[in-house]
PDB file of N, CA and C and ligand atoms in Angstrom:
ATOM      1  N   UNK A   1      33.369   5.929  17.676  1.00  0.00           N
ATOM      2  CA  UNK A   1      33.393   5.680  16.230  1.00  0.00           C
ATOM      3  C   UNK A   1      32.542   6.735  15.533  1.00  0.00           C
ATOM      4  N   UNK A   2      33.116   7.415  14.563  1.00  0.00           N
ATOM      5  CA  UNK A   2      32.515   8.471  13.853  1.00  0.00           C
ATOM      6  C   UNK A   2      31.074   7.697  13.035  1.00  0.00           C
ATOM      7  N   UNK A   3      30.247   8.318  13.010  1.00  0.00           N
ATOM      8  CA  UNK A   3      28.619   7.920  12.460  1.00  0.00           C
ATOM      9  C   UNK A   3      29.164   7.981  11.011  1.00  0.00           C
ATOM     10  N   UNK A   4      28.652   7.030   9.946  1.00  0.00           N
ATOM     11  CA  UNK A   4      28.691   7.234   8.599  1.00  0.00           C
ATOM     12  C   UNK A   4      27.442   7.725   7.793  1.00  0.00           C
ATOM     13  N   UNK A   5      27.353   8.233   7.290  1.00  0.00           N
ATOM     14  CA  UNK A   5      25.998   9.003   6.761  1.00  0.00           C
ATOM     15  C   UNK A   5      25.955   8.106   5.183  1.00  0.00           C
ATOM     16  N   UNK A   6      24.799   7.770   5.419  1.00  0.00           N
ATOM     17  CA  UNK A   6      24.343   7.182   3.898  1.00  0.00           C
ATOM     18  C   UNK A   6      23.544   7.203   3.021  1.00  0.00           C
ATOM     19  N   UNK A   7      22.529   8.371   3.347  1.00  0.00           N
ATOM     20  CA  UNK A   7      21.578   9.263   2.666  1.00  0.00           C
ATOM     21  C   UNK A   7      20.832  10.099   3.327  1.00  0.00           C
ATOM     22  N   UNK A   8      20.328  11.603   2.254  1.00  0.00           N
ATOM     23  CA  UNK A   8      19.731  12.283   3.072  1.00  0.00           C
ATOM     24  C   UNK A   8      17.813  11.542   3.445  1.00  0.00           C
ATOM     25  N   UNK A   9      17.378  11.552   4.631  1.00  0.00           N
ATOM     26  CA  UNK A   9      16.146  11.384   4.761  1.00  0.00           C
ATOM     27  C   UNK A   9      14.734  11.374   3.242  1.00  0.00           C
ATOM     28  N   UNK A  10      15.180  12.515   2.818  1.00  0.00           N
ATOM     29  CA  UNK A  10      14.244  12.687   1.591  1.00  0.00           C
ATOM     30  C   UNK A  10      15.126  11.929   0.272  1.00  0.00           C
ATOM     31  N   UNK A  11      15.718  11.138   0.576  1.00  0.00           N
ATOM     32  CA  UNK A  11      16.036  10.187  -0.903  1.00  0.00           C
ATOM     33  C   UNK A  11      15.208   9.130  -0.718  1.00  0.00           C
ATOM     34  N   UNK A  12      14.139   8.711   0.273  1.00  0.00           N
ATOM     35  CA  UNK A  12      13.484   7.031   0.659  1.00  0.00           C
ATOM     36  C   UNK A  12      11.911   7.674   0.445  1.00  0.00           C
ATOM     37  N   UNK A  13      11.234   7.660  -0.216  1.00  0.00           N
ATOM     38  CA  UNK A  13       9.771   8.049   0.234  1.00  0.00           C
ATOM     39  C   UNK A  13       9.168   6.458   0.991  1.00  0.00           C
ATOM     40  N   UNK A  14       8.659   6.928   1.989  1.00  0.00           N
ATOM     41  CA  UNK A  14       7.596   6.074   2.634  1.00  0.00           C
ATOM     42  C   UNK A  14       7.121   4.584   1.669  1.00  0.00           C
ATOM     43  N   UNK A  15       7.721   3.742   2.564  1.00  0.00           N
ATOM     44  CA  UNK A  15       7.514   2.183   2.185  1.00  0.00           C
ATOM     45  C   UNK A  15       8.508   1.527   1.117  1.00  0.00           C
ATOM     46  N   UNK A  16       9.174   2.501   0.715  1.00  0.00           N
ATOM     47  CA  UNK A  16      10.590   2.162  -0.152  1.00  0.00           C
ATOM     48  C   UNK A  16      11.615   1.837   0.284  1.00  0.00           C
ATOM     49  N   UNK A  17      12.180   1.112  -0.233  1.00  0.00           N
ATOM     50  CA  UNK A  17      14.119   1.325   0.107  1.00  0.00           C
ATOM     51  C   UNK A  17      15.151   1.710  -0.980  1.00  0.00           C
ATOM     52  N   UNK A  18      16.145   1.513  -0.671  1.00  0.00           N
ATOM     53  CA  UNK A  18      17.152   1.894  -1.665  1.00  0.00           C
ATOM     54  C   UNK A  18      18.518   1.305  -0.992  1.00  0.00           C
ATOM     55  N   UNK A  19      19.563   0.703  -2.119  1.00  0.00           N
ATOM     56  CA  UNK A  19      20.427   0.170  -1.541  1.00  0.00           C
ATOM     57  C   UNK A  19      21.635   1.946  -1.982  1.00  0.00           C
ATOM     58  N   UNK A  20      22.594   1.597  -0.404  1.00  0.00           N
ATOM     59  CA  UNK A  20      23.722   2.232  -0.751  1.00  0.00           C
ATOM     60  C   UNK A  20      24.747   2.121  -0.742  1.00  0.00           C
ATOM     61  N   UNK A  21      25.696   2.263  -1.410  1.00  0.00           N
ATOM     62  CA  UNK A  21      27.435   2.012  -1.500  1.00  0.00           C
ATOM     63  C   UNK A  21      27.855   3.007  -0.814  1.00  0.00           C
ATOM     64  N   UNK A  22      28.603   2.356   0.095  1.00  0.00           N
ATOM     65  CA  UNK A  22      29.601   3.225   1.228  1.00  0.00           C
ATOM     66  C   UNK A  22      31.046   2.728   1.121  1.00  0.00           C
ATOM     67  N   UNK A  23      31.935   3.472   1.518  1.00  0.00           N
ATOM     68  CA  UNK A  23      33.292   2.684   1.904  1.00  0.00           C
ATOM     69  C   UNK A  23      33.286   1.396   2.837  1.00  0.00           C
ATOM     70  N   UNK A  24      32.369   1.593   3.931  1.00  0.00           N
ATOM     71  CA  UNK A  24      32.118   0.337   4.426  1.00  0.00           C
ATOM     72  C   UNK A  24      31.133  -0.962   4.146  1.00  0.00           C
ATOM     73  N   UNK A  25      30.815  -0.972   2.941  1.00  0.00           N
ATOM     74  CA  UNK A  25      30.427  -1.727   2.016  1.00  0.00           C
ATOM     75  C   UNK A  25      28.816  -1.548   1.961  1.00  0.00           C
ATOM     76  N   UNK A  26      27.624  -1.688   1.208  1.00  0.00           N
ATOM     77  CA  UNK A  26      26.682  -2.084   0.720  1.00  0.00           C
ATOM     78  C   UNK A  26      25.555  -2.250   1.488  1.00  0.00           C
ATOM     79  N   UNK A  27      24.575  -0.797   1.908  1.00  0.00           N
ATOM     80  CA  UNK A  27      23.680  -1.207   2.911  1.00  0.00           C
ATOM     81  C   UNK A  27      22.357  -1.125   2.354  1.00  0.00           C
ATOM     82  N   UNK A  28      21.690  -1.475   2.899  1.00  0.00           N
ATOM     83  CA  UNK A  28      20.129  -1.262   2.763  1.00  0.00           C
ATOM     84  C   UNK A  28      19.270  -0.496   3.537  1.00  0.00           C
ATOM     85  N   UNK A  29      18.773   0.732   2.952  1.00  0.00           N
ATOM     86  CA  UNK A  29      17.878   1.515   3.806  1.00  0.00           C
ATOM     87  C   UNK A  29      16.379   1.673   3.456  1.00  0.00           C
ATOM     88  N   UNK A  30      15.398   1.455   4.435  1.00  0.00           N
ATOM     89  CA  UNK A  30      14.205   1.492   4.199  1.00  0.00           C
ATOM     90  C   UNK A  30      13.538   2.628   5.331  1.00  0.00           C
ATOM     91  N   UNK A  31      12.413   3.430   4.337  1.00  0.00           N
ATOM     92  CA  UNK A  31      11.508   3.973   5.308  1.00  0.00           C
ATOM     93  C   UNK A  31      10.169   3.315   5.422  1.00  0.00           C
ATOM     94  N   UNK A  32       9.656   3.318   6.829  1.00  0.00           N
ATOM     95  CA  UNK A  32       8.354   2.624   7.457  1.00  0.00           C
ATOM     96  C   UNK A  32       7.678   3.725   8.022  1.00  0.00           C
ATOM     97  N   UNK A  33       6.792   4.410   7.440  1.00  0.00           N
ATOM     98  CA  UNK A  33       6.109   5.409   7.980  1.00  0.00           C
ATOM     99  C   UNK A  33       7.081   6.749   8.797  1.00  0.00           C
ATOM    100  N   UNK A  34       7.859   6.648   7.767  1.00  0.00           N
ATOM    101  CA  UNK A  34       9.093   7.812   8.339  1.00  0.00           C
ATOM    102  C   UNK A  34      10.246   7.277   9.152  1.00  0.00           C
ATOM    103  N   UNK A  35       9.853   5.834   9.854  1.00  0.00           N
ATOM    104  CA  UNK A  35      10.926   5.386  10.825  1.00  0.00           C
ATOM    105  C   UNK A  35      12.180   5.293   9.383  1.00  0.00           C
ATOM    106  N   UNK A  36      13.063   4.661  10.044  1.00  0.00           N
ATOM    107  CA  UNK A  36      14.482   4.539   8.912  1.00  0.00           C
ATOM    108  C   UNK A  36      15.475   3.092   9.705  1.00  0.00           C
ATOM    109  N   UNK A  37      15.253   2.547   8.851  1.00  0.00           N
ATOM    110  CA  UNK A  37      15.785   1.149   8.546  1.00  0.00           C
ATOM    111  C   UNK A  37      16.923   0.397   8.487  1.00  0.00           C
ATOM    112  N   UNK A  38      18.378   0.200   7.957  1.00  0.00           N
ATOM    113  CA  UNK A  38      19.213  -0.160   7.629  1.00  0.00           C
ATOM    114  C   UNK A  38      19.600  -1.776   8.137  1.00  0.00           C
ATOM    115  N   UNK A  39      19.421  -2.546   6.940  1.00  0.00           N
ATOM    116  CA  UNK A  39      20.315  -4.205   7.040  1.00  0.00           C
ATOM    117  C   UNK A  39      21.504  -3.899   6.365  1.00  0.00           C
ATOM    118  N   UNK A  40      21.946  -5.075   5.998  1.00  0.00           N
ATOM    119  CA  UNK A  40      22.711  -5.436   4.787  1.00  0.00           C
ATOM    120  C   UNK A  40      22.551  -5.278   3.948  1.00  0.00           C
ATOM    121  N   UNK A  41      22.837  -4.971   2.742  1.00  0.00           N
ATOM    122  CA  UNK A  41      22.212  -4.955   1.369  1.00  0.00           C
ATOM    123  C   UNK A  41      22.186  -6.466   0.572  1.00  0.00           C
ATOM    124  N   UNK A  42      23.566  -7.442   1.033  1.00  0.00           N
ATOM    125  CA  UNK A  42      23.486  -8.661   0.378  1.00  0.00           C
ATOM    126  C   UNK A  42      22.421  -9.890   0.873  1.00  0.00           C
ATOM    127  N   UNK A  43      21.598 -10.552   0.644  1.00  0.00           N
ATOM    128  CA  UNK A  43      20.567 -11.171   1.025  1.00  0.00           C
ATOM    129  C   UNK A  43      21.781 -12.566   1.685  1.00  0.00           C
ATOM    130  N   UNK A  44      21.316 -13.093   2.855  1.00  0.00           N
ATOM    131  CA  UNK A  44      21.899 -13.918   3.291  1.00  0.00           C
ATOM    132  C   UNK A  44      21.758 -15.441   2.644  1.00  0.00           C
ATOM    133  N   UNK A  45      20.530 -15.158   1.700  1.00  0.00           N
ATOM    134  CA  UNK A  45      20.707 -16.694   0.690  1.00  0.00           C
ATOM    135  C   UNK A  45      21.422 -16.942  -0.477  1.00  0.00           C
ATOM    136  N   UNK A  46      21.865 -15.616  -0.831  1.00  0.00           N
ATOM    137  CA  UNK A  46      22.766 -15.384  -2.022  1.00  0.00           C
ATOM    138  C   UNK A  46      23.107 -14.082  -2.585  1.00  0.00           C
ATOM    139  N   UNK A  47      22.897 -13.830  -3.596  1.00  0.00           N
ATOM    140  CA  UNK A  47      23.298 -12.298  -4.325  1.00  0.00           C
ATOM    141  C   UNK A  47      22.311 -11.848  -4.331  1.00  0.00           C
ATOM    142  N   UNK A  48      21.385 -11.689  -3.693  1.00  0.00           N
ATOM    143  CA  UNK A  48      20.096 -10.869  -4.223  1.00  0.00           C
ATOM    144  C   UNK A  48      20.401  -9.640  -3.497  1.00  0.00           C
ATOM    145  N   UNK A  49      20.077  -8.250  -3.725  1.00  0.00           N
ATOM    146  CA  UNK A  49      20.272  -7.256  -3.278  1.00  0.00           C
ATOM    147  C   UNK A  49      19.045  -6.658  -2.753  1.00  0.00           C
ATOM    148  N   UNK A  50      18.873  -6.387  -1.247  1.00  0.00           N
ATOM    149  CA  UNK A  50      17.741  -6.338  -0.342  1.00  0.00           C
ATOM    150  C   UNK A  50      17.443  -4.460  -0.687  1.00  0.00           C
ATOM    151  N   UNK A  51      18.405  -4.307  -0.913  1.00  0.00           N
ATOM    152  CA  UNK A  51      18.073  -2.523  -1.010  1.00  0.00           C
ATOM    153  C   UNK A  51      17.335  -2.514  -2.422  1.00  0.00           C
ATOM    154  N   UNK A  52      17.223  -3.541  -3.400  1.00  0.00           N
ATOM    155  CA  UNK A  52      16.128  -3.287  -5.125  1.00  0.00           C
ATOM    156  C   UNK A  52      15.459  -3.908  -4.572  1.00  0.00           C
ATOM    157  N   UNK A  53      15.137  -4.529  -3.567  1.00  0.00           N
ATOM    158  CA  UNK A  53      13.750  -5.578  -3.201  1.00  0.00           C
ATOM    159  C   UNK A  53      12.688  -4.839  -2.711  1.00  0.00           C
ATOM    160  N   UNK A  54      11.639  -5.567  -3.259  1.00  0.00           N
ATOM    161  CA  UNK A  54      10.125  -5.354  -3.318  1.00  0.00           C
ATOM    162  C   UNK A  54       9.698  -5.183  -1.561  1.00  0.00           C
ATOM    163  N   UNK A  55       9.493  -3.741  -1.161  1.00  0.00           N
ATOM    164  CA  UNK A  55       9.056  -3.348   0.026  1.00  0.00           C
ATOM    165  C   UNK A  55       7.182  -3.938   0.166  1.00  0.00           C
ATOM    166  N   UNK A  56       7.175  -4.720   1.247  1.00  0.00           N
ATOM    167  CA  UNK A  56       5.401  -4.674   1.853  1.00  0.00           C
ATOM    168  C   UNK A  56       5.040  -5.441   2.917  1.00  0.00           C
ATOM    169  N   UNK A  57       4.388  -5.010   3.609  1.00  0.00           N
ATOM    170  CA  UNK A  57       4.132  -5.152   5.367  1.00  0.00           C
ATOM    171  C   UNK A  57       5.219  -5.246   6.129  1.00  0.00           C
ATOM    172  N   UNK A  58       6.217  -4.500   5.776  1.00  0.00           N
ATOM    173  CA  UNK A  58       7.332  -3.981   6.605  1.00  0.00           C
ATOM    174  C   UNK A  58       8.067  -5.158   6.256  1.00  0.00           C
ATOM    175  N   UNK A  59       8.263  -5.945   5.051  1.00  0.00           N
ATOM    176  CA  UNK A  59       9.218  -7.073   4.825  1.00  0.00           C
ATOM    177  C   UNK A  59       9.781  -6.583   3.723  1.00  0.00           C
ATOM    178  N   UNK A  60      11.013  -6.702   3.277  1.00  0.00           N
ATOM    179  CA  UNK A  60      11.320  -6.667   2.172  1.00  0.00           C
ATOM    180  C   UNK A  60      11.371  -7.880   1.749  1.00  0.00           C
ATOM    181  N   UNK A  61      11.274  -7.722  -0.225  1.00  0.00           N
ATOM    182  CA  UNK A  61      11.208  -9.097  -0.823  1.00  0.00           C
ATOM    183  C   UNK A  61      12.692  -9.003  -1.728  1.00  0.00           C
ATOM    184  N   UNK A  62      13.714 -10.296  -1.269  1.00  0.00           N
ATOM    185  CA  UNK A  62      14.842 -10.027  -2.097  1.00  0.00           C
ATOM    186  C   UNK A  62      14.463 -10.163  -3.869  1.00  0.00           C
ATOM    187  N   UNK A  63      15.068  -9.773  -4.433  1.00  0.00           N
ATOM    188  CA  UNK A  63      14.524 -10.142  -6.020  1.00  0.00           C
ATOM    189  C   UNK A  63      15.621 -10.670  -6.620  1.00  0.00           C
ATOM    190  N   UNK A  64      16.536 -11.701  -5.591  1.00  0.00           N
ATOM    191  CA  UNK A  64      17.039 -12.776  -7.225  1.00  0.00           C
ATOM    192  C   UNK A  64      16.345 -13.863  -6.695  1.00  0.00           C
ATOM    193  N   UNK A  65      15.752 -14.327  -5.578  1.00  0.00           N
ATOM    194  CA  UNK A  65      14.821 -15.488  -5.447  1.00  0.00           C
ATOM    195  C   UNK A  65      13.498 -15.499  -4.638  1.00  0.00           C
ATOM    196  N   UNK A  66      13.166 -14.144  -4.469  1.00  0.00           N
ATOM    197  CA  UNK A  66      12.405 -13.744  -3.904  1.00  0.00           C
ATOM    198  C   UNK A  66      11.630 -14.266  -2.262  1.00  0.00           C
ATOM    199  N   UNK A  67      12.534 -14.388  -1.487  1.00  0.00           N
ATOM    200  CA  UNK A  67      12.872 -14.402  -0.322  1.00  0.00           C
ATOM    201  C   UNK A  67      12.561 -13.125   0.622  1.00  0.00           C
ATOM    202  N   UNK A  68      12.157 -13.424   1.744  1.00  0.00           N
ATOM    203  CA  UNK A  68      11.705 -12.086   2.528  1.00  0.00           C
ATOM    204  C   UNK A  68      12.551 -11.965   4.006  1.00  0.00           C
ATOM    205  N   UNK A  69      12.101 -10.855   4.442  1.00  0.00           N
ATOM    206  CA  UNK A  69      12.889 -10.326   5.429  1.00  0.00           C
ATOM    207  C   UNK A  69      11.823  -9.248   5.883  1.00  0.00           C
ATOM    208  N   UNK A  70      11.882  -9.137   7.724  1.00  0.00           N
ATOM    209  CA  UNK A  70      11.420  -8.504   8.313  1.00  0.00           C
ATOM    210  C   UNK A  70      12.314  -6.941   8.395  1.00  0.00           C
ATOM    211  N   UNK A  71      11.904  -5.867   8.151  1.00  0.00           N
ATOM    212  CA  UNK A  71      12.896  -4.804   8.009  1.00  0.00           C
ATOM    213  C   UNK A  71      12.866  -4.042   9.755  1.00  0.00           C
ATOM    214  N   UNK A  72      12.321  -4.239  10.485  1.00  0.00           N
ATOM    215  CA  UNK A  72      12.675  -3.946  11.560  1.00  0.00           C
ATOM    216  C   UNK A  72      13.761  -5.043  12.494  1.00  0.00           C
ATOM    217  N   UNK A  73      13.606  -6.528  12.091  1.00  0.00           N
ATOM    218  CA  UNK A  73      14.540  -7.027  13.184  1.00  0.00           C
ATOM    219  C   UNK A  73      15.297  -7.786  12.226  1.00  0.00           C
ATOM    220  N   UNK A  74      15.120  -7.797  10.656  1.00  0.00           N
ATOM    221  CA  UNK A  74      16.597  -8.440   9.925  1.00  0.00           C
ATOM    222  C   UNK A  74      15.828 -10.324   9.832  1.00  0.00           C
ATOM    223  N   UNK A  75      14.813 -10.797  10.763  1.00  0.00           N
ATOM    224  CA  UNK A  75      14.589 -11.863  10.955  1.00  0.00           C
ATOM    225  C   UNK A  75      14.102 -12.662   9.183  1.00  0.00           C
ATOM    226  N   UNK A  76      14.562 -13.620   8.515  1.00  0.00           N
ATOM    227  CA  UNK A  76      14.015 -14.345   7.657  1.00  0.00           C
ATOM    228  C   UNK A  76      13.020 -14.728   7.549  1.00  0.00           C
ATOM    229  N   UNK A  77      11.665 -14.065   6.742  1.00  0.00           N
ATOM    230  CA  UNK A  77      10.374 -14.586   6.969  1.00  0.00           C
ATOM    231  C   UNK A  77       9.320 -14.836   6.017  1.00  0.00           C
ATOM    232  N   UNK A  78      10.281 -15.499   4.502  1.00  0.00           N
ATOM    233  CA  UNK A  78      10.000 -16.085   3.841  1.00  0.00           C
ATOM    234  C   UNK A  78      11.254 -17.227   2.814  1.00  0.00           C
ATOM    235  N   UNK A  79      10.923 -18.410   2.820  1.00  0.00           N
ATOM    236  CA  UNK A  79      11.712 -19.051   1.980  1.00  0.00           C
ATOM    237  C   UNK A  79      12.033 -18.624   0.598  1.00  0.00           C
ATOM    238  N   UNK A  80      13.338 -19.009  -0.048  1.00  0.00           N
ATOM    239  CA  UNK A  80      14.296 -19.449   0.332  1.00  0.00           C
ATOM    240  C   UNK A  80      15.171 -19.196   1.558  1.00  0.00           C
ATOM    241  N   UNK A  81      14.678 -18.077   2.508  1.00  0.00           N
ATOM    242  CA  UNK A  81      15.856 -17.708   2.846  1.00  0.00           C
ATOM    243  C   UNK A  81      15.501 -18.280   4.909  1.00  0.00           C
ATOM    244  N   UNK A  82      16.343 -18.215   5.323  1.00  0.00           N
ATOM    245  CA  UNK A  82      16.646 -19.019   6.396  1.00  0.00           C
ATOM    246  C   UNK A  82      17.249 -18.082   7.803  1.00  0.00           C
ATOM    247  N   UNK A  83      18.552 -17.831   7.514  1.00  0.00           N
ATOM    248  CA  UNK A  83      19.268 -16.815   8.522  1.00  0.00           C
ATOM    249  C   UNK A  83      19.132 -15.374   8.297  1.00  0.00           C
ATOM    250  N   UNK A  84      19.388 -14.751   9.286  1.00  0.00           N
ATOM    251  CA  UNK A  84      18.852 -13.491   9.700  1.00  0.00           C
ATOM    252  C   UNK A  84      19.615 -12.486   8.865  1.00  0.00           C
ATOM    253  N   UNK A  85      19.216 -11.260   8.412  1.00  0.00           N
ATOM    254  CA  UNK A  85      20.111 -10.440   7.926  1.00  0.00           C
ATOM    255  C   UNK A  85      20.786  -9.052   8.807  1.00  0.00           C
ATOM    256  N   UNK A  86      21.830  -8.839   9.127  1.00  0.00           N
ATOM    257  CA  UNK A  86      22.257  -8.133   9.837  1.00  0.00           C
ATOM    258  C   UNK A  86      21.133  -6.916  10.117  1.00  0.00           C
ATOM    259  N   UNK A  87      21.276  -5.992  10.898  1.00  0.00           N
ATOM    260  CA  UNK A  87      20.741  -4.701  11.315  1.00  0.00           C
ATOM    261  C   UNK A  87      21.604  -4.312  11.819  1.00  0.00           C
ATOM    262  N   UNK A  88      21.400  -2.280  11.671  1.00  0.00           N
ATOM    263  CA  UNK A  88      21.772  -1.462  12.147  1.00  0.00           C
ATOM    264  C   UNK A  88      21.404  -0.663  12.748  1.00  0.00           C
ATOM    265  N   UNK A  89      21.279  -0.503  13.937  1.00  0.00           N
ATOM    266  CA  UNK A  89      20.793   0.942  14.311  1.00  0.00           C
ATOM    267  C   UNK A  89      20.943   2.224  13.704  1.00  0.00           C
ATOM    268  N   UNK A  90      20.256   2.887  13.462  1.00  0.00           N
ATOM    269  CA  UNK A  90      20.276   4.086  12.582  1.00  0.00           C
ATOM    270  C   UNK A  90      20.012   5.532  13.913  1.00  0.00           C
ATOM    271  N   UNK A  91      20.872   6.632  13.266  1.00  0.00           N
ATOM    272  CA  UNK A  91      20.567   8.031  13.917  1.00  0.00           C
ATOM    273  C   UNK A  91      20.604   9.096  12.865  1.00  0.00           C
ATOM    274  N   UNK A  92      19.617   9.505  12.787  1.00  0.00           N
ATOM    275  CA  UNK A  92      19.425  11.114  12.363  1.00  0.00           C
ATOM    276  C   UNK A  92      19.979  12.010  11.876  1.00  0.00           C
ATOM    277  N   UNK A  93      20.884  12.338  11.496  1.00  0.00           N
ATOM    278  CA  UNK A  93      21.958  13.513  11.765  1.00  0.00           C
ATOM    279  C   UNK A  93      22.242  14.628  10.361  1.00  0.00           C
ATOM    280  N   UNK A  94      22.002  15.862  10.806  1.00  0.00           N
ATOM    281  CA  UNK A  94      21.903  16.775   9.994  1.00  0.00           C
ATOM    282  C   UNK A  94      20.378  16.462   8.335  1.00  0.00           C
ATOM    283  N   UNK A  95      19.867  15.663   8.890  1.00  0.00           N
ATOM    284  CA  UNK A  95      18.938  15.054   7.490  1.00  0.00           C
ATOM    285  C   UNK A  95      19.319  13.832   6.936  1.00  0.00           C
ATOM    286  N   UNK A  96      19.914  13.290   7.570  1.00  0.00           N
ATOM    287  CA  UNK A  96      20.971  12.016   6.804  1.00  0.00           C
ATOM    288  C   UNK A  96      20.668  10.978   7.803  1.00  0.00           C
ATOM    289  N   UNK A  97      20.273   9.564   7.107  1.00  0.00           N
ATOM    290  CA  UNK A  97      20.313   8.581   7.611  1.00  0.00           C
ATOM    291  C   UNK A  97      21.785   8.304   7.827  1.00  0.00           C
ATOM    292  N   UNK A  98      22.089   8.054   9.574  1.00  0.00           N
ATOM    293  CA  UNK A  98      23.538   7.238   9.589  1.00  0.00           C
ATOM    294  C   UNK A  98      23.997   6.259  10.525  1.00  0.00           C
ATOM    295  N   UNK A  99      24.773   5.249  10.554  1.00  0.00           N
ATOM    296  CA  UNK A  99      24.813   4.215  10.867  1.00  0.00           C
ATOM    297  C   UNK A  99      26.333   4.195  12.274  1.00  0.00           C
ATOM    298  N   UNK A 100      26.342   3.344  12.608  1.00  0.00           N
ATOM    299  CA  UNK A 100      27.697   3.639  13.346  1.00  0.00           C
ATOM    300  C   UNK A 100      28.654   2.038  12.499  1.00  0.00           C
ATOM    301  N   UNK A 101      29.423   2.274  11.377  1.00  0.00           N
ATOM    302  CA  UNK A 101      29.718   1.051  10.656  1.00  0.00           C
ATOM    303  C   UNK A 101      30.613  -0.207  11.338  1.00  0.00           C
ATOM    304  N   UNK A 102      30.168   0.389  12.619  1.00  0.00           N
ATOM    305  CA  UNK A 102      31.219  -0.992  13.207  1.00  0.00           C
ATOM    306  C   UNK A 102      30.398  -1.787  14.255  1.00  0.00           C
ATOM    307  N   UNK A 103      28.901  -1.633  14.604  1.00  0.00           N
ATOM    308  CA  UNK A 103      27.778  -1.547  15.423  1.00  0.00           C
ATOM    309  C   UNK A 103      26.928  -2.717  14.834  1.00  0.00           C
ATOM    310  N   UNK A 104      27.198  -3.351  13.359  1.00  0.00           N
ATOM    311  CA  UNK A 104      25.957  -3.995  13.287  1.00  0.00           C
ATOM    312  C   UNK A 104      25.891  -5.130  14.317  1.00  0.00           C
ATOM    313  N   UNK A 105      24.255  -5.533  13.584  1.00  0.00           N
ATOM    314  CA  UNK A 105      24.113  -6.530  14.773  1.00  0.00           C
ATOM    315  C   UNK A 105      22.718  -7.294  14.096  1.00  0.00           C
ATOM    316  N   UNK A 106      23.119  -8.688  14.978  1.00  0.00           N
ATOM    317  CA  UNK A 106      21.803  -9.366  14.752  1.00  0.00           C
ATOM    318  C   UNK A 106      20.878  -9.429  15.608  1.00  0.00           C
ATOM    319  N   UNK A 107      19.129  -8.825  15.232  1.00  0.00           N
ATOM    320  CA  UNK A 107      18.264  -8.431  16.417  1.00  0.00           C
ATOM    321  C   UNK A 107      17.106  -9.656  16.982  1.00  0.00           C
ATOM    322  N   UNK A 108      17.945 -11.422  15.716  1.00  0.00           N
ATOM    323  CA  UNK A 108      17.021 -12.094  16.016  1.00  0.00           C
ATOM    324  C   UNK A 108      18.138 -13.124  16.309  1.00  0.00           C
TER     325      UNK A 108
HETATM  326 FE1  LIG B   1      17.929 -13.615  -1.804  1.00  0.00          FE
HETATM  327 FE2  LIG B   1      18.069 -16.097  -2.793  1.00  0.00          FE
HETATM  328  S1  LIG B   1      19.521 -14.522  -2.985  1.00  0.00           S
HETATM  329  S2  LIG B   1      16.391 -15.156  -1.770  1.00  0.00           S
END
């Protein structure tokens, strides 16, 4: 499966994310001390969008109910929210965060 590229490395500064629109729908990328991130972008408790959510201690905070998430394993680790949010493995390539879009997975 061809890798999908969904931003270059220098669009995330350190402890941020950013959500992105792909053909294969709506992801979320975060950098953690340079590592590189990718869930879902849709929050598994509702519409909140995890890629505008409030990055800190490696959780993101969704912001339509402010619900958290562990950004390394996708795990739910603040209420409202409950089930896990997908992950992706991420690779490198040419400067570009990219994903393999048929690979996700749940790491909890
Ligand atoms: Fe994300 Fe409710 S939609 S916490």
């Amino acid at each position: 499966m061809p890798l999908l590229p969904l931003c270059p490395t220098t669009d995330i500064a350190d402890g941020e994310g950013k959500r992105v629109d792909s053909p294969e729908g709506a992801f979320a990328v975060f950098n953690l001390g340079g590592e590189f991130f990718v869930l879902d972008n849709t929050c598994t408790h509702g519409p909140g969008n995890l890629g505008d959510g409030y990055v800190e201690n490696e959780e993101v905070e969704c912001d339509f109910h402010q619900g958290r998430f562990s950004i390394r394993t996708g795990a739910a680790t603040a209420a409202p929210c409950i089930d896990p949010v997908r992950v992706w493995d991420v690779v490198i390539q040419d400067g570009h965060i990219c994903i393999d879009p048929k690979a996700g997975h749940y790491a909890v």
